[in-house]
Amino acid sequence: MIALKIQDLSKNFGSTEVLKKINLKIDEGNFLVLLGPSGCGKSTLLNIIAGLETIDEGTVFIDDYDVSKVEPKDRNIAMVFQSYALYPSMSVKENMVFGLKQAKASKEKIEEQLKKFSNFLHVDELLNRKPSQLSGGQRQRVAIGRALVREPRIFLFDEPLSNLDAKLRVEMRREIKKLHQKLKTTVVYVTHDQTEAMSLGTNIAIMNHGIIQQYDTPENIYNKPNNTFVADFIGSPPMNLISGQLVKEANKTLFIPEGSGQSNNITIKNYNFVKTQDENSKDVYFGIRPEHIHYKKTNDNDIEFNLKTDLNEYIGHEQITTFNYFNQEVLGKFPSTIKIETNKEMKLFFDLSQISIFDKKTNNRI
Ligand code: ADP
Ligand code: MG
């Protein structure tokens, strides 16, 4: 069953188009992440789903009902903000049950929900404290608890972990994942952090400039990016995008890297083109992720190169090496246990079963 549907949604602030014809659907129980750089319209979209922001064009459906004009309190949703937005003068307990009281739930129901979720979120020892007496992580738990006790149809999270330090962020991320695994509620979660998006989402919508660039599973977003924006936004370091030409020759398709002369090329084999390529030559980006450049042959699709190492960055669990590939920078990612020397030729293998090819004109995957 579709829990949330957004149809042809557009939104302007004055003359700025913030959302352009957004279409999204999310099945009940799924975890949708809206991912994109700051200012791309994620919060605006979330606020529209919550009913906190008006719509210029399009429709929002919750469970098949058009809720575009329904008051936020009648949408059966709950929202968790980055700033926690707890009432400073109320205790943890009062904060947590506030929504239930507003909704005129019975005393018994309130006690039951409070017990269940304060336990679940490990805040049962903190119920009499004020928000100022809590750490950042505890405050965020209370904010989540306040949303949970109401057992809404849809949970909306707006960058709930961005105010936490790096270690706590990873911990809370796992807790949110466990929470979703257990409760199986529908979630829409906004973040600019790709790792958070990949680890939490069952579906990710990558946005840029108010447009959804790709709406897909984390695996497809990573392995089959729709365009160069997605390829470049996801992955650390991002996918190498090597400039060159795709040329058809007899019954072969070749990639000729820019600056290589015609003599050095890669024969493209077993690549699933989105559609048949009818042009004889095309300016393209040849995309390969740093981890798909191997230091030893791993499979039959690996093709061998000798490239000069320009730079090596040791970061503990791995090392990232920059190579000179016909004067284009190409990055590889290797285990930290192998010895890599800078300014030396190194034997490498590009795994052709893992590549992406993009049209330089449109930046789209071909
Ligand atoms: P994100 O959450 O992805 O960082 P937002 O949805 O907050 O982005 O904002 C998208 C764009 O809309 C930004 O350019 C922002 O400056 C603008 N914007 C957001 N809210 C308002 C507002 N109330 N009035 C005018 N412009 C706004
Ligand atoms: Mg935002």
Coordinates of C-alpha atoms and ligand atoms in Angstrom, one line a residue:
M1 CA 0.0 0.0 0.0
I2 CA 1.3 3.5 -0.9
A3 CA 1.6 5.5 2.3
L4 CA 2.6 8.8 0.7
K5 CA 2.4 10.1 -2.8
I6 CA 3.6 13.4 -4.1
Q7 CA 2.3 14.4 -7.5
D8 CA 3.7 17.2 -9.8
L9 CA 4.6 19.3 -6.8
S10 CA 6.0 22.8 -7.4
K11 CA 6.9 25.5 -4.9
N12 CA 8.3 29.0 -5.4
F13 CA 9.5 31.5 -2.8
G14 CA 8.9 34.8 -4.7
S15 CA 10.7 34.4 -8.0
T16 CA 12.8 31.4 -6.8
E17 CA 11.6 28.0 -7.9
V18 CA 12.5 25.8 -4.9
L19 CA 10.7 22.6 -6.0
K20 CA 10.1 21.7 -9.6
K21 CA 7.5 19.1 -10.5
I22 CA 8.4 16.6 -7.8
N23 CA 6.9 13.1 -8.1
L24 CA 7.5 10.5 -5.4
K25 CA 5.7 7.5 -4.0
I26 CA 6.6 5.5 -0.9
D27 CA 5.1 2.2 0.2
E28 CA 4.0 1.7 3.7
G29 CA 6.8 0.7 6.1
N30 CA 9.6 2.0 3.8
F31 CA 12.3 4.5 4.8
L32 CA 12.6 7.3 2.2
V33 CA 15.6 9.5 2.5
L34 CA 15.7 12.9 0.8
L35 CA 19.3 13.5 0.1
G36 CA 21.0 16.6 -1.4
P37 CA 23.3 19.6 -0.9
S38 CA 22.2 22.4 1.4
G39 CA 19.6 24.6 -0.2
C40 CA 18.3 22.1 -2.7
G41 CA 14.7 22.1 -1.2
K42 CA 14.7 19.1 1.1
S43 CA 13.3 20.9 4.2
T44 CA 10.7 22.7 2.0
L45 CA 9.5 19.4 0.7
L46 CA 9.3 17.9 4.2
N47 CA 7.5 20.9 5.5
I48 CA 5.0 20.6 2.6
I49 CA 4.4 16.9 3.5
A50 CA 3.8 18.1 7.2
G51 CA 1.5 20.8 6.1
L52 CA 3.7 23.5 7.5
E53 CA 4.3 25.1 4.1
T54 CA 1.8 25.8 1.3
I55 CA 1.9 24.3 -2.2
D56 CA 1.9 26.3 -5.4
E57 CA 1.1 23.4 -7.7
G58 CA 0.5 19.7 -7.3
T59 CA -0.9 17.3 -4.7
V60 CA 0.2 15.4 -1.6
F61 CA -1.6 12.2 -0.8
I62 CA -1.4 10.3 2.5
D63 CA -3.0 6.8 2.2
D64 CA -4.7 7.9 -1.1
Y65 CA -6.3 10.9 0.6
D66 CA -5.5 14.3 -0.9
V67 CA -4.2 16.1 2.2
S68 CA -3.0 19.2 0.4
K69 CA -5.4 21.4 2.3
V70 CA -5.5 19.4 5.5
E71 CA -4.2 21.0 8.7
P72 CA -0.9 19.7 10.0
K73 CA -2.5 18.3 13.2
D74 CA -5.0 16.3 11.2
R75 CA -2.4 14.6 8.9
N76 CA -1.4 11.9 11.4
I77 CA 2.2 12.6 11.1
A78 CA 5.0 13.5 13.5
M79 CA 8.1 15.5 12.9
V80 CA 11.5 15.5 14.5
F81 CA 13.7 18.5 13.9
Q82 CA 17.4 19.1 13.9
S83 CA 17.0 21.6 16.7
Y84 CA 15.0 19.1 18.8
A85 CA 12.5 21.8 19.5
L86 CA 11.8 20.6 23.1
Y87 CA 9.9 22.9 25.5
P88 CA 12.6 24.1 27.8
S89 CA 10.4 24.7 30.8
M90 CA 8.8 21.2 30.7
S91 CA 10.3 18.0 32.0
V92 CA 11.2 15.2 29.7
K93 CA 8.0 13.4 30.7
E94 CA 5.9 16.5 30.0
N95 CA 7.6 17.0 26.6
M96 CA 7.1 13.4 25.6
V97 CA 3.4 13.3 26.4
F98 CA 2.5 16.8 25.2
G99 CA 1.2 15.7 21.8
L100 CA -0.9 12.9 23.4
K101 CA -2.4 15.4 25.9
Q102 CA -3.2 17.8 23.1
A103 CA -4.9 14.9 21.3
K104 CA -6.9 14.3 24.5
A105 CA -5.7 10.7 25.0
S106 CA -6.8 9.0 28.2
K107 CA -4.6 9.0 31.3
E108 CA -4.0 5.3 31.0
K109 CA -3.1 5.5 27.3
I110 CA -0.6 8.3 28.1
E111 CA 1.0 6.3 30.9
E112 CA 1.2 3.2 28.8
Q113 CA 2.8 5.0 25.8
L114 CA 5.2 6.9 28.0
K115 CA 6.4 3.7 29.7
K116 CA 6.7 1.8 26.4
F117 CA 8.7 4.4 24.5
S118 CA 10.8 5.9 27.3
N119 CA 12.0 2.3 28.0
F120 CA 12.6 1.7 24.3
L121 CA 14.7 4.9 24.0
H122 CA 16.5 4.5 27.3
V123 CA 15.2 7.8 28.7
D124 CA 13.2 6.3 31.5
E125 CA 15.8 7.4 34.0
L126 CA 15.6 11.0 32.8
L127 CA 11.8 11.6 32.9
N128 CA 12.0 14.3 35.6
R129 CA 14.8 16.3 34.1
K130 CA 14.6 19.5 32.1
P131 CA 16.0 19.5 28.5
S132 CA 18.8 21.8 29.7
Q133 CA 20.0 19.0 32.0
L134 CA 20.4 16.5 29.0
S135 CA 23.2 15.9 26.6
G136 CA 22.6 16.4 22.8
G137 CA 22.0 12.7 22.3
Q138 CA 19.6 12.5 25.1
R139 CA 17.7 15.5 23.9
Q140 CA 17.4 13.9 20.4
R141 CA 16.1 10.7 22.0
V142 CA 13.4 12.7 23.8
A143 CA 12.5 14.5 20.6
I144 CA 12.1 11.2 18.9
G145 CA 10.2 9.8 21.9
R146 CA 7.8 12.7 21.7
A147 CA 7.1 11.8 18.1
L148 CA 6.9 8.0 18.7
V149 CA 4.3 8.1 21.6
R150 CA 1.7 9.3 19.1
E151 CA 2.3 6.3 16.8
P152 CA 1.7 8.4 13.7
R153 CA 1.2 7.1 10.2
I154 CA 4.3 8.8 8.9
F155 CA 7.4 10.0 10.6
L156 CA 9.2 13.0 9.3
F157 CA 12.8 13.7 10.3
D158 CA 14.7 16.8 9.3
E159 CA 18.5 16.3 9.7
P160 CA 17.9 15.0 13.3
L161 CA 21.6 14.1 13.8
S162 CA 23.4 17.1 12.4
N163 CA 23.8 18.8 15.8
L164 CA 25.6 15.7 17.3
D165 CA 29.3 15.0 17.3
A166 CA 30.6 12.4 14.8
K167 CA 30.7 9.5 17.2
L168 CA 27.2 10.0 18.6
R169 CA 25.9 10.6 15.1
V170 CA 26.9 7.1 14.1
E171 CA 25.4 5.6 17.3
M172 CA 22.1 7.4 16.9
R173 CA 22.0 6.4 13.2
R174 CA 22.1 2.8 14.3
E175 CA 19.4 3.4 16.8
I176 CA 17.1 5.0 14.3
K177 CA 17.7 2.0 12.0
K178 CA 16.9 -0.4 14.8
L179 CA 13.8 1.6 15.6
H180 CA 12.6 1.4 12.1
Q181 CA 13.4 -2.3 11.9
K182 CA 11.2 -2.9 15.0
L183 CA 8.3 -0.5 14.4
K184 CA 8.2 -0.7 10.6
T185 CA 6.7 2.8 10.4
T186 CA 6.8 4.8 7.2
V187 CA 9.6 7.4 7.4
V188 CA 10.7 10.4 5.4
Y189 CA 14.1 11.5 6.5
V190 CA 16.0 14.5 5.3
T191 CA 19.8 14.6 5.3
H192 CA 22.8 16.0 3.3
D193 CA 25.0 13.2 4.6
Q194 CA 25.4 10.4 2.0
T195 CA 26.5 7.8 4.6
E196 CA 23.4 8.4 6.6
A197 CA 21.2 8.2 3.5
M198 CA 22.8 4.9 2.3
S199 CA 22.7 3.2 5.7
L200 CA 19.1 4.2 6.6
G201 CA 17.2 4.4 3.4
T202 CA 15.2 1.7 1.7
N203 CA 14.8 4.3 -1.0
I204 CA 16.7 7.4 -1.7
A205 CA 15.6 10.5 -3.6
I206 CA 18.7 12.5 -4.5
M207 CA 17.8 16.2 -5.1
N208 CA 19.6 19.1 -6.6
H209 CA 18.2 22.6 -7.3
G210 CA 14.6 21.4 -6.5
I211 CA 14.7 18.5 -9.0
I212 CA 14.8 14.8 -8.1
Q213 CA 17.9 13.5 -9.9
Q214 CA 17.3 9.9 -9.1
Y215 CA 14.8 8.0 -7.0
D216 CA 16.0 4.5 -6.4
T217 CA 17.4 1.9 -4.0
P218 CA 20.7 2.7 -2.3
E219 CA 22.4 -0.1 -4.4
N220 CA 21.2 1.4 -7.7
I221 CA 22.1 4.9 -6.7
Y222 CA 25.6 3.7 -5.9
N223 CA 26.1 1.3 -8.8
K224 CA 24.0 2.8 -11.6
P225 CA 23.9 6.5 -11.1
N226 CA 21.5 8.2 -13.5
N227 CA 23.8 11.2 -14.2
T228 CA 27.1 12.8 -13.3
F229 CA 25.6 14.7 -10.4
V230 CA 24.6 11.5 -8.6
A231 CA 27.9 9.8 -9.5
D232 CA 29.8 12.7 -8.1
F233 CA 27.6 13.2 -5.0
I234 CA 27.8 9.6 -3.8
G235 CA 30.9 7.9 -2.7
S236 CA 34.0 9.1 -0.9
P237 CA 36.1 9.9 -2.9
P238 CA 33.4 10.1 -5.6
M239 CA 33.4 8.2 -8.9
N240 CA 36.3 9.1 -11.3
L241 CA 34.8 10.7 -14.4
I242 CA 37.4 10.4 -17.2
S243 CA 36.9 12.6 -20.1
G244 CA 37.0 11.1 -23.6
Q245 CA 35.2 9.8 -26.6
L246 CA 33.1 6.7 -27.3
V247 CA 33.8 5.4 -30.7
K248 CA 32.2 2.6 -32.7
E249 CA 34.6 0.7 -34.8
A250 CA 33.7 -2.4 -36.8
N251 CA 31.6 -4.3 -34.2
K252 CA 33.5 -2.9 -31.2
T253 CA 32.8 0.1 -29.0
L254 CA 35.9 1.9 -27.8
F255 CA 36.5 4.5 -25.2
I256 CA 39.4 6.8 -26.1
P257 CA 40.6 8.9 -23.2
E258 CA 41.2 12.6 -23.9
G259 CA 44.9 13.3 -24.5
S260 CA 45.8 9.7 -25.2
G261 CA 46.1 9.8 -28.9
Q262 CA 44.1 7.2 -30.8
S263 CA 46.4 4.4 -29.9
N264 CA 45.3 4.0 -26.3
N265 CA 41.8 2.9 -25.8
I266 CA 39.5 0.7 -23.8
T267 CA 37.2 -1.9 -25.5
I268 CA 33.8 -1.6 -23.8
K269 CA 32.5 -5.1 -23.2
N270 CA 29.4 -6.4 -21.4
Y271 CA 28.2 -2.8 -20.6
N272 CA 24.4 -2.4 -20.5
F273 CA 23.7 0.7 -22.5
V274 CA 20.5 2.4 -21.5
K275 CA 19.6 2.4 -25.2
T276 CA 21.3 1.5 -28.4
Q277 CA 24.0 4.1 -29.3
D278 CA 23.5 5.0 -33.0
E279 CA 26.1 7.8 -33.3
N280 CA 29.6 6.8 -34.4
S281 CA 31.3 8.9 -31.9
K282 CA 30.3 10.8 -28.8
D283 CA 31.9 12.9 -26.1
V284 CA 31.5 11.0 -22.8
Y285 CA 32.7 10.6 -19.3
F286 CA 33.9 7.1 -18.4
G287 CA 33.0 6.6 -14.8
I288 CA 34.8 4.2 -12.5
R289 CA 34.7 4.2 -8.7
P290 CA 38.1 4.3 -6.9
E291 CA 37.4 0.9 -5.3
H292 CA 36.9 -0.7 -8.7
I293 CA 40.5 0.0 -9.6
H294 CA 42.4 -3.0 -8.3
Y295 CA 46.0 -3.6 -7.6
K296 CA 45.8 -7.2 -8.6
K297 CA 43.6 -9.0 -11.1
T298 CA 40.3 -10.0 -9.5
N299 CA 38.1 -11.1 -12.4
D300 CA 38.0 -11.5 -16.2
N301 CA 36.6 -8.0 -16.7
D302 CA 39.8 -6.4 -15.2
I303 CA 42.0 -4.7 -17.8
E304 CA 45.6 -3.9 -17.0
F305 CA 47.3 -0.4 -17.0
N306 CA 50.5 1.0 -15.8
L307 CA 50.0 4.4 -14.3
K308 CA 52.2 6.8 -12.4
T309 CA 51.3 7.5 -8.8
D310 CA 51.2 11.3 -8.1
L311 CA 49.9 11.3 -4.5
N312 CA 49.2 8.8 -1.8
E313 CA 46.9 9.5 1.2
Y314 CA 47.1 7.0 4.0
I315 CA 43.9 7.2 6.2
G316 CA 44.3 4.2 8.4
H317 CA 41.9 1.5 7.2
E318 CA 42.7 2.3 3.5
Q319 CA 44.8 4.5 1.3
I320 CA 43.7 6.7 -1.6
T321 CA 46.1 7.1 -4.4
T322 CA 46.0 9.7 -7.2
F323 CA 47.3 8.5 -10.6
N324 CA 48.1 10.4 -13.8
Y325 CA 46.0 9.0 -16.6
F326 CA 46.8 11.0 -19.7
N327 CA 47.0 14.1 -17.6
Q328 CA 43.6 13.4 -16.0
E329 CA 43.5 12.7 -12.2
V330 CA 42.2 9.2 -11.4
L331 CA 41.9 8.0 -7.8
G332 CA 42.2 4.5 -6.6
K333 CA 41.3 3.1 -3.2
F334 CA 43.5 0.3 -1.7
P335 CA 44.0 -1.6 1.5
S336 CA 46.5 0.1 3.8
T337 CA 48.5 -3.1 4.0
I338 CA 50.0 -2.8 0.5
K339 CA 53.1 -0.7 -0.2
I340 CA 52.5 2.2 -2.6
E341 CA 55.3 4.6 -3.6
T342 CA 54.7 8.0 -5.0
N343 CA 56.1 9.0 -8.4
K344 CA 56.4 5.4 -9.5
E345 CA 54.7 3.3 -12.2
M346 CA 52.1 1.0 -10.7
K347 CA 50.3 -1.9 -12.3
L348 CA 46.5 -1.5 -12.0
F349 CA 43.3 -3.1 -13.1
F350 CA 40.1 -1.3 -14.1
D351 CA 37.1 -3.5 -13.4
L352 CA 35.0 -3.0 -16.6
S353 CA 32.0 -4.8 -15.1
Q354 CA 31.6 -1.9 -12.7
I355 CA 31.7 1.2 -14.9
S356 CA 29.2 3.9 -15.8
I357 CA 29.2 5.9 -19.0
F358 CA 27.7 9.4 -19.3
D359 CA 27.0 11.7 -22.2
K360 CA 29.0 14.8 -21.8
K361 CA 26.3 17.0 -23.4
T362 CA 23.4 15.9 -21.1
N363 CA 25.4 14.5 -18.2
N364 CA 23.0 11.5 -18.3
R365 CA 23.9 7.9 -18.1
I366 CA 23.9 6.2 -21.5
Ligands
ADP1 P1 17.5 22.4 2.2 O1 16.7 21.9 3.4 O2 17.7 21.3 1.2 O3 18.8 22.9 2.7 P2 15.5 24.4 2.0 O4 14.3 23.6 1.6 O5 15.6 24.9 3.4 O6 16.8 23.6 1.5 O7 15.6 25.7 1.0 C1 15.5 25.6 -0.4 C2 15.7 27.0 -0.9 O8 14.5 27.8 -0.6 C3 16.9 27.8 -0.4 O9 17.4 28.5 -1.5 C4 16.3 28.7 0.6 O10 17.1 29.9 0.8 C5 14.9 29.0 0.1 N1 13.9 29.2 1.2 C6 13.6 28.3 2.1 N2 12.6 28.8 2.9 C7 12.3 30.0 2.5 C8 11.4 31.1 2.8 N3 10.5 30.9 3.8 N4 11.4 32.2 2.1 C9 12.2 32.4 1.1 N5 13.1 31.4 0.6 C10 13.2 30.3 1.3
MG2 MG 17.1 21.8 5.4

